PDB file of C-alpha atoms in Angstrom:
ATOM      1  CA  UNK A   1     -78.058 -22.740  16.746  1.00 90.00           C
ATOM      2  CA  UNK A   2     -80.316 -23.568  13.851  1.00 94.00           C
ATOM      3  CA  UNK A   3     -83.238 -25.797  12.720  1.00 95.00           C
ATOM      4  CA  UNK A   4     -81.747 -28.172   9.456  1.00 96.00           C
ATOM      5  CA  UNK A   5     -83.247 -31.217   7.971  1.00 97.00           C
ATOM      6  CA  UNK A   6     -81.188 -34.186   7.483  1.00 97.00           C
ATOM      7  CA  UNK A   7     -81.391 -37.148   4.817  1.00 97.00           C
ATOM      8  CA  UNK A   8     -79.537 -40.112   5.233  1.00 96.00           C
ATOM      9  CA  UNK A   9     -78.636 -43.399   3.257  1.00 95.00           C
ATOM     10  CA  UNK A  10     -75.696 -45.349   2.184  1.00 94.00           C
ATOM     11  CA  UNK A  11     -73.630 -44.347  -0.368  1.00 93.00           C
ATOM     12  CA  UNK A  12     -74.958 -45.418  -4.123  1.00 88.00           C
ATOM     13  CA  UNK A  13     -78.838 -45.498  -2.951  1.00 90.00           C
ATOM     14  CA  UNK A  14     -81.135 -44.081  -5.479  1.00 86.00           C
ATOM     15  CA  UNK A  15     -83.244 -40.561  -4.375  1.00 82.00           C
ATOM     16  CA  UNK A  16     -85.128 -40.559  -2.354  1.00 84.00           C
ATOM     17  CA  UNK A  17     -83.260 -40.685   0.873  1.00 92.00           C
ATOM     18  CA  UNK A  18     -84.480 -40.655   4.190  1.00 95.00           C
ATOM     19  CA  UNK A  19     -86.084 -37.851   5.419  1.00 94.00           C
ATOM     20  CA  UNK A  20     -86.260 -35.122   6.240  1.00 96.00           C
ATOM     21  CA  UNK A  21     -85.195 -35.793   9.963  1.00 97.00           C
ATOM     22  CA  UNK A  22     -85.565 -33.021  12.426  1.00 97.00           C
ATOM     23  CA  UNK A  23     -82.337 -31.279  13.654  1.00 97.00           C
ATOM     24  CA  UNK A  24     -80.029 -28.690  14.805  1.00 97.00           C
ATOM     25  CA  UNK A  25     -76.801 -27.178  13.647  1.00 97.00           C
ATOM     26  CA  UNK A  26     -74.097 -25.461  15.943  1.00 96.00           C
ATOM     27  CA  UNK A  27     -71.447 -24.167  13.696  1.00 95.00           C
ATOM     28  CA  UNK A  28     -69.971 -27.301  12.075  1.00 96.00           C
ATOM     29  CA  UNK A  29     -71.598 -29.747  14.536  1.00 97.00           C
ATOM     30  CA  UNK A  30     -75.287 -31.453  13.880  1.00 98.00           C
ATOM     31  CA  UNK A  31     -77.655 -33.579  15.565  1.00 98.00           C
ATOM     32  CA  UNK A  32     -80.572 -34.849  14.128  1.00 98.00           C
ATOM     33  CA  UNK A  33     -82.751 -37.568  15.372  1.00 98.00           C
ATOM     34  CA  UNK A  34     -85.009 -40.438  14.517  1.00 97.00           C
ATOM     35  CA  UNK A  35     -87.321 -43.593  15.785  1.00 96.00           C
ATOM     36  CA  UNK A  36     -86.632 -46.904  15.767  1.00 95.00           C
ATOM     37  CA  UNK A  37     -89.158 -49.023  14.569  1.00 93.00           C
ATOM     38  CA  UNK A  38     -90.882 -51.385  17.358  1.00 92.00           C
ATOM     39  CA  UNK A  39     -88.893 -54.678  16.268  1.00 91.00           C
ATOM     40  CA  UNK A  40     -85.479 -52.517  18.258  1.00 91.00           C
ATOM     41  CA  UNK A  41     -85.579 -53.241  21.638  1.00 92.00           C
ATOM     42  CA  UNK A  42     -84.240 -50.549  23.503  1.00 93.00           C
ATOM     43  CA  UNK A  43     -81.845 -50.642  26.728  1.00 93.00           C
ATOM     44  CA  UNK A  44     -83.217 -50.174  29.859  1.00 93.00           C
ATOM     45  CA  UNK A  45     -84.776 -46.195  30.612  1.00 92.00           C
ATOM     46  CA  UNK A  46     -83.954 -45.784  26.946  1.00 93.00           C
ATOM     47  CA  UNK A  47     -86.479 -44.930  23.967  1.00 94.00           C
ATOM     48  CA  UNK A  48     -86.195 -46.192  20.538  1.00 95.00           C
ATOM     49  CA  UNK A  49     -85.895 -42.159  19.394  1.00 97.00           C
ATOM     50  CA  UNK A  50     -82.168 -42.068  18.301  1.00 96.00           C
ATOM     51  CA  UNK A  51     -79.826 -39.038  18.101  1.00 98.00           C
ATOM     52  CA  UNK A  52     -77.056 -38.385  15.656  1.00 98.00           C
ATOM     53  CA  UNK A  53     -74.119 -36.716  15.776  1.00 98.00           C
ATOM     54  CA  UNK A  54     -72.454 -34.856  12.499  1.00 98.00           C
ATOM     55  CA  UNK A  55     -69.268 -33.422  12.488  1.00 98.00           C
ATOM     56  CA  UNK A  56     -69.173 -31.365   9.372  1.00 97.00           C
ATOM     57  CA  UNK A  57     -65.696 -30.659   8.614  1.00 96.00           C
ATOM     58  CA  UNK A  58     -64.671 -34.367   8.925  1.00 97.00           C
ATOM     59  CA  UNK A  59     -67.515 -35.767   7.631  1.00 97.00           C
ATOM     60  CA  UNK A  60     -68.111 -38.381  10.148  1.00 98.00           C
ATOM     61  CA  UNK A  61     -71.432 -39.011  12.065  1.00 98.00           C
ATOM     62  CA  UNK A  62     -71.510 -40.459  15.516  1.00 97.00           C
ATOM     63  CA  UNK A  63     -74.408 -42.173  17.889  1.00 96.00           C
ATOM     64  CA  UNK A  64     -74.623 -44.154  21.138  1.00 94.00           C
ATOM     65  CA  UNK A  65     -77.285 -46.866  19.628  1.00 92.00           C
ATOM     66  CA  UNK A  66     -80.121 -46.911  22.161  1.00 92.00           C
ATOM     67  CA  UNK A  67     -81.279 -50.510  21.364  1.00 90.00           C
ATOM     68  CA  UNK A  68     -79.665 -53.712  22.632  1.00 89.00           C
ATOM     69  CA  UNK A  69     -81.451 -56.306  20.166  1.00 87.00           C
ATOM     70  CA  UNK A  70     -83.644 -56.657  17.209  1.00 84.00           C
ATOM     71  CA  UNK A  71     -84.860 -59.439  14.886  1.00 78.00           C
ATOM     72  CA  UNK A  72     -81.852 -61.409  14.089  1.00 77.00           C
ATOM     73  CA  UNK A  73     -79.382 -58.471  15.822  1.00 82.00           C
ATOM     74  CA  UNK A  74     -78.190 -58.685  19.471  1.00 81.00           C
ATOM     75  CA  UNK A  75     -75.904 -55.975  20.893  1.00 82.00           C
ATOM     76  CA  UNK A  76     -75.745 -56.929  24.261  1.00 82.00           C
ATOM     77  CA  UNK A  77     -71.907 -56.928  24.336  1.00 83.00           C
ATOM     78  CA  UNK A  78     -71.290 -53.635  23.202  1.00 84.00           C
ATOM     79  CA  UNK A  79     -73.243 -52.276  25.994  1.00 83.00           C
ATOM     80  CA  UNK A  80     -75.313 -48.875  26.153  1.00 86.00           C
ATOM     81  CA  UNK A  81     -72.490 -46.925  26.731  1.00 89.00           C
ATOM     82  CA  UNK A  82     -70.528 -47.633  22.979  1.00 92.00           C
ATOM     83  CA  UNK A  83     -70.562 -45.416  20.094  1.00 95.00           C
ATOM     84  CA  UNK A  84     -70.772 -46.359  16.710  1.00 95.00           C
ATOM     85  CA  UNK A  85     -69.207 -43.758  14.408  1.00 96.00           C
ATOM     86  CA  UNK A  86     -69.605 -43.504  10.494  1.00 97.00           C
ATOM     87  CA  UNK A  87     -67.233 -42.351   7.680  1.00 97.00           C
ATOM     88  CA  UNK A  88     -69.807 -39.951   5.614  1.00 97.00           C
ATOM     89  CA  UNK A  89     -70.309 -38.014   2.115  1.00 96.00           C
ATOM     90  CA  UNK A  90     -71.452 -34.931   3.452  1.00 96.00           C
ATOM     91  CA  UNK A  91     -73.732 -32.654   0.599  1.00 95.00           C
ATOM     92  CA  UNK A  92     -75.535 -29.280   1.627  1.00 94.00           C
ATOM     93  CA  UNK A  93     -77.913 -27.707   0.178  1.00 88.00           C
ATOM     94  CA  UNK A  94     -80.507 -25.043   1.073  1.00 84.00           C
ATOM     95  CA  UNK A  95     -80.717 -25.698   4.502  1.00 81.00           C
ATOM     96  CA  UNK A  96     -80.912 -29.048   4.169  1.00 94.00           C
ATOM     97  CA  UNK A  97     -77.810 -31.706   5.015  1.00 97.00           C
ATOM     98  CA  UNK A  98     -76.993 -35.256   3.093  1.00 96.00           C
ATOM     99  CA  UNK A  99     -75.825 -37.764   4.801  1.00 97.00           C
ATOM    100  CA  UNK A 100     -74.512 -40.622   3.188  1.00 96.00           C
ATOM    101  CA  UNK A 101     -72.957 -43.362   4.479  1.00 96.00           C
ATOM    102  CA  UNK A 102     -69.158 -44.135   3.010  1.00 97.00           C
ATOM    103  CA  UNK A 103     -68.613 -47.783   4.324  1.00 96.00           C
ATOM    104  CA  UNK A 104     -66.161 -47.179   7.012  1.00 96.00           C
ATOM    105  CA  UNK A 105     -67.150 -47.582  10.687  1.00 95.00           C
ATOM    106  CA  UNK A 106     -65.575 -47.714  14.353  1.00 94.00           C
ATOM    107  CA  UNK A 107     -67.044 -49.188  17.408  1.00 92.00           C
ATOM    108  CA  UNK A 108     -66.027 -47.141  20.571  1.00 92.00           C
ATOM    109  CA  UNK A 109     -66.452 -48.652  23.555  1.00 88.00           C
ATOM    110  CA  UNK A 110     -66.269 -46.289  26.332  1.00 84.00           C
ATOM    111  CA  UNK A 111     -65.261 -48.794  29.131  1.00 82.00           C
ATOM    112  CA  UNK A 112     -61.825 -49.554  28.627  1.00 78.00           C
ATOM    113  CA  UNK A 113     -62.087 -52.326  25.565  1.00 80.00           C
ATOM    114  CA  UNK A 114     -60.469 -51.392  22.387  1.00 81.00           C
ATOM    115  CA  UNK A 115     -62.252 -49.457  19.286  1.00 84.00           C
ATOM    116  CA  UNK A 116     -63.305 -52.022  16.600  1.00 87.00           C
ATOM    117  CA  UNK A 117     -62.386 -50.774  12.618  1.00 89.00           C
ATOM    118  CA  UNK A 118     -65.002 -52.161  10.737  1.00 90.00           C
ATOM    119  CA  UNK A 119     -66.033 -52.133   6.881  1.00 94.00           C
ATOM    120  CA  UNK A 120     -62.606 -51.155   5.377  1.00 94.00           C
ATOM    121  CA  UNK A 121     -63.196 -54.738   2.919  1.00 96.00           C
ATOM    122  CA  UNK A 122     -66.420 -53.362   1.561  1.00 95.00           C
ATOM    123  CA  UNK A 123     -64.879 -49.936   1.202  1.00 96.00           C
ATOM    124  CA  UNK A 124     -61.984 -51.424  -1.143  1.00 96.00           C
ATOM    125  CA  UNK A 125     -64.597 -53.865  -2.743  1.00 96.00           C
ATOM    126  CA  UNK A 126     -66.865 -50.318  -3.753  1.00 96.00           C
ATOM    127  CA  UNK A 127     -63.509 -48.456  -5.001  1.00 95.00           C
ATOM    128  CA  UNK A 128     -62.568 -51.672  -7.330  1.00 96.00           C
ATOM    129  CA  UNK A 129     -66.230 -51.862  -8.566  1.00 96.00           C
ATOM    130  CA  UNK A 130     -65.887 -48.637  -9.505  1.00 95.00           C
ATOM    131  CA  UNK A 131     -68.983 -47.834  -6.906  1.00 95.00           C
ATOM    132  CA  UNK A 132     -66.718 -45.597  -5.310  1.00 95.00           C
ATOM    133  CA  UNK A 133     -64.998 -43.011  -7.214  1.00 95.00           C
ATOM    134  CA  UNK A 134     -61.002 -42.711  -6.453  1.00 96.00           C
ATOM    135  CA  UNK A 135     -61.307 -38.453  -5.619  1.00 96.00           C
ATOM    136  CA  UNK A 136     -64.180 -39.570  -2.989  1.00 95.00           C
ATOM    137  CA  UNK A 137     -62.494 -42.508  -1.689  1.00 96.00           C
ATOM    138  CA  UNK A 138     -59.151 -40.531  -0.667  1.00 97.00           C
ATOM    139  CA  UNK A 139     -60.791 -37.791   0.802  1.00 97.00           C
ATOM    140  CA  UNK A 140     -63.214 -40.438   2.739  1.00 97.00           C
ATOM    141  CA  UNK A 141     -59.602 -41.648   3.943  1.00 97.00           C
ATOM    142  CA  UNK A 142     -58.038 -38.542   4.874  1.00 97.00           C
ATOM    143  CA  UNK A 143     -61.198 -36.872   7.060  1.00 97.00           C
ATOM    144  CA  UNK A 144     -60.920 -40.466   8.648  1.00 96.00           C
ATOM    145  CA  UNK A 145     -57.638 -39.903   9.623  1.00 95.00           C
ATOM    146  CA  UNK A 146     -58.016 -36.441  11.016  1.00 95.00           C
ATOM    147  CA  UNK A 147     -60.860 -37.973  12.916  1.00 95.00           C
ATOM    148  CA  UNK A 148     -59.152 -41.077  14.163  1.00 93.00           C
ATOM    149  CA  UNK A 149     -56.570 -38.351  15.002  1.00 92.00           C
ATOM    150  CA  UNK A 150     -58.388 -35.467  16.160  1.00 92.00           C
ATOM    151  CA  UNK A 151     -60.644 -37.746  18.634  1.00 93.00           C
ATOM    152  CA  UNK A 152     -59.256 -40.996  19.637  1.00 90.00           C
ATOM    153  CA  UNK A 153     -55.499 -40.957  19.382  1.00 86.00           C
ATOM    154  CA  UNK A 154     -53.376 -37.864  18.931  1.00 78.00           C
ATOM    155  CA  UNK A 155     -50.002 -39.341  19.489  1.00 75.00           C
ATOM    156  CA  UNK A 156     -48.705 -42.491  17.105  1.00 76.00           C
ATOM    157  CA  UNK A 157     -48.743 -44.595  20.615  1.00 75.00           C
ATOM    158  CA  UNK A 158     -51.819 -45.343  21.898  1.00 70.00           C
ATOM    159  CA  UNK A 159     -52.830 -43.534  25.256  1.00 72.00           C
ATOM    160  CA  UNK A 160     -54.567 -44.101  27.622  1.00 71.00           C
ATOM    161  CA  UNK A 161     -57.211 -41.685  27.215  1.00 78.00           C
ATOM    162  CA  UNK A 162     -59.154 -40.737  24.257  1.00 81.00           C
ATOM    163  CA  UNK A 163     -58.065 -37.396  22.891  1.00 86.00           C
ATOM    164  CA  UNK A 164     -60.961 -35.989  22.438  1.00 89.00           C
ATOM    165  CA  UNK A 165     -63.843 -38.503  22.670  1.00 91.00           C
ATOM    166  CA  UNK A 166     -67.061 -38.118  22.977  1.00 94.00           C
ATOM    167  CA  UNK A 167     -66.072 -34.460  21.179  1.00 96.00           C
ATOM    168  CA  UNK A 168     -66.423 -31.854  23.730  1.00 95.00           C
ATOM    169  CA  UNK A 169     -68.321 -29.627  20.383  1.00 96.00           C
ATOM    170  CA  UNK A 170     -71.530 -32.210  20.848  1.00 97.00           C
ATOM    171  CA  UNK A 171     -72.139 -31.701  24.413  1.00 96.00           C
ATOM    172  CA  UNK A 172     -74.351 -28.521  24.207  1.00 96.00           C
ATOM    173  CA  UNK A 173     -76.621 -30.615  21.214  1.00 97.00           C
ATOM    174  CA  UNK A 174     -76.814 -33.978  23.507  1.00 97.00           C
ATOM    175  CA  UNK A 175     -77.994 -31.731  25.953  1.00 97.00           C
ATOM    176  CA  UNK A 176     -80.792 -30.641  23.891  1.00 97.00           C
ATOM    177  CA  UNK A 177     -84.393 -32.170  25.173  1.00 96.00           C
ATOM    178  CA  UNK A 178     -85.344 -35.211  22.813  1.00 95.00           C
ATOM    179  CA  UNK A 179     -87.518 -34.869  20.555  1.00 97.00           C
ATOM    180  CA  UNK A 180     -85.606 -32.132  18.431  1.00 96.00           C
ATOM    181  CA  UNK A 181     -88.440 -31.519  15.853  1.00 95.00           C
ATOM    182  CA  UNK A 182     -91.713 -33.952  14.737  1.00 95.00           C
ATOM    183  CA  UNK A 183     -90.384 -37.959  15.311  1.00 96.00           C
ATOM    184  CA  UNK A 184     -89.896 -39.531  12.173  1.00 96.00           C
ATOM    185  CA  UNK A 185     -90.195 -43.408  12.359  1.00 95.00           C
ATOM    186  CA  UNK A 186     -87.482 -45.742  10.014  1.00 93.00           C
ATOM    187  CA  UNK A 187     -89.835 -47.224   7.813  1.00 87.00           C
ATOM    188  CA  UNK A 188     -90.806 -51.070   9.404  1.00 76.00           C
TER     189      UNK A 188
END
């Protein structure tokens, strides 16, 4: 394992980005972590310090929220057990990793309800704009696929099991004592 700083934002935002988080690579896996600020209310015998999984070679990032509500925001039907997993533009440089966020997210509920596909409107609205570039956008959807079938459905029939999900490679990071480096709060 090694010590990497991460910088996240969407896809399109102007430099600077956020960061650098503290975190910690494992071959092609990452987790990197980060506080909430106060207005996140988190679920019971949680903290607001939230960790992130990245897998590398599918470009995808992956967390189990640790708030329930905010300002505006309540999450109480998801429960604390969901995931919330990100299509990603992955950049490296120098030690450092670029995280930025490609549109695309699923909802994972890890209690039986179905997965929820979100964001694929504002992912076709950014490739007509011309926001997202056509090379980008179909290799966005083909590490999506490989995710979708690497993790949550091998087979073309659902299952009744997740394939692979949470990914067996993030277990040794989640493991990892919290905090992974100095906390770095989300600006209010």
């Amino acid at each position: 394992m090694q010590r990497v700083e991460v910088w996240r934002g969407s896809h399109g935002d102007p430099e600077p980005l956020f960061g650098p988080l503290p975190g910690v690579r494992d071959g092609d896996t990452v987790a990197y972590e980060f506080e909430l600020p106060a207005k996140f209310v988190p679920w019971p015998g949680k903290t607001r310090l939230e960790r992130v999984f990245i897998l590398l070679d599918l470009g995808v990032s992956m967390s189990q929220p640790v708030w329930h509500s905010a300002t505006h925001v309540n999450r109480e039907n998801a429960g604390p057990d969901s995931w919330y997993v990100d299509l990603l533009h992955i950049t490296e440089t120098d030690g450092a990793i670029i995280a930025r966020d490609l549109y695309i997210d699923v909802m994972v509920a890890t209690d039986g309800r179905h997965q929820r596909e979100l964001d694929l409107d504002e992912y076709a609205d950014a490739m007509e704009t011309g926001e997202l570039d056509t090379a980008t956008a179909i290799d966005g959807l083909r590490r999506w696929q490989r995710f979708l079938d690497r993790h949550l459905h091998a087979d073309r029939y659902p299952q009744a099991d997740w394939t692979d999900f949470p990914p067996a490679r993030i277990r040794q990071l989640a493991d990892l004592p919290a905090p992974l480096g100095p906390v770095v709060s989300v600006p209010a």
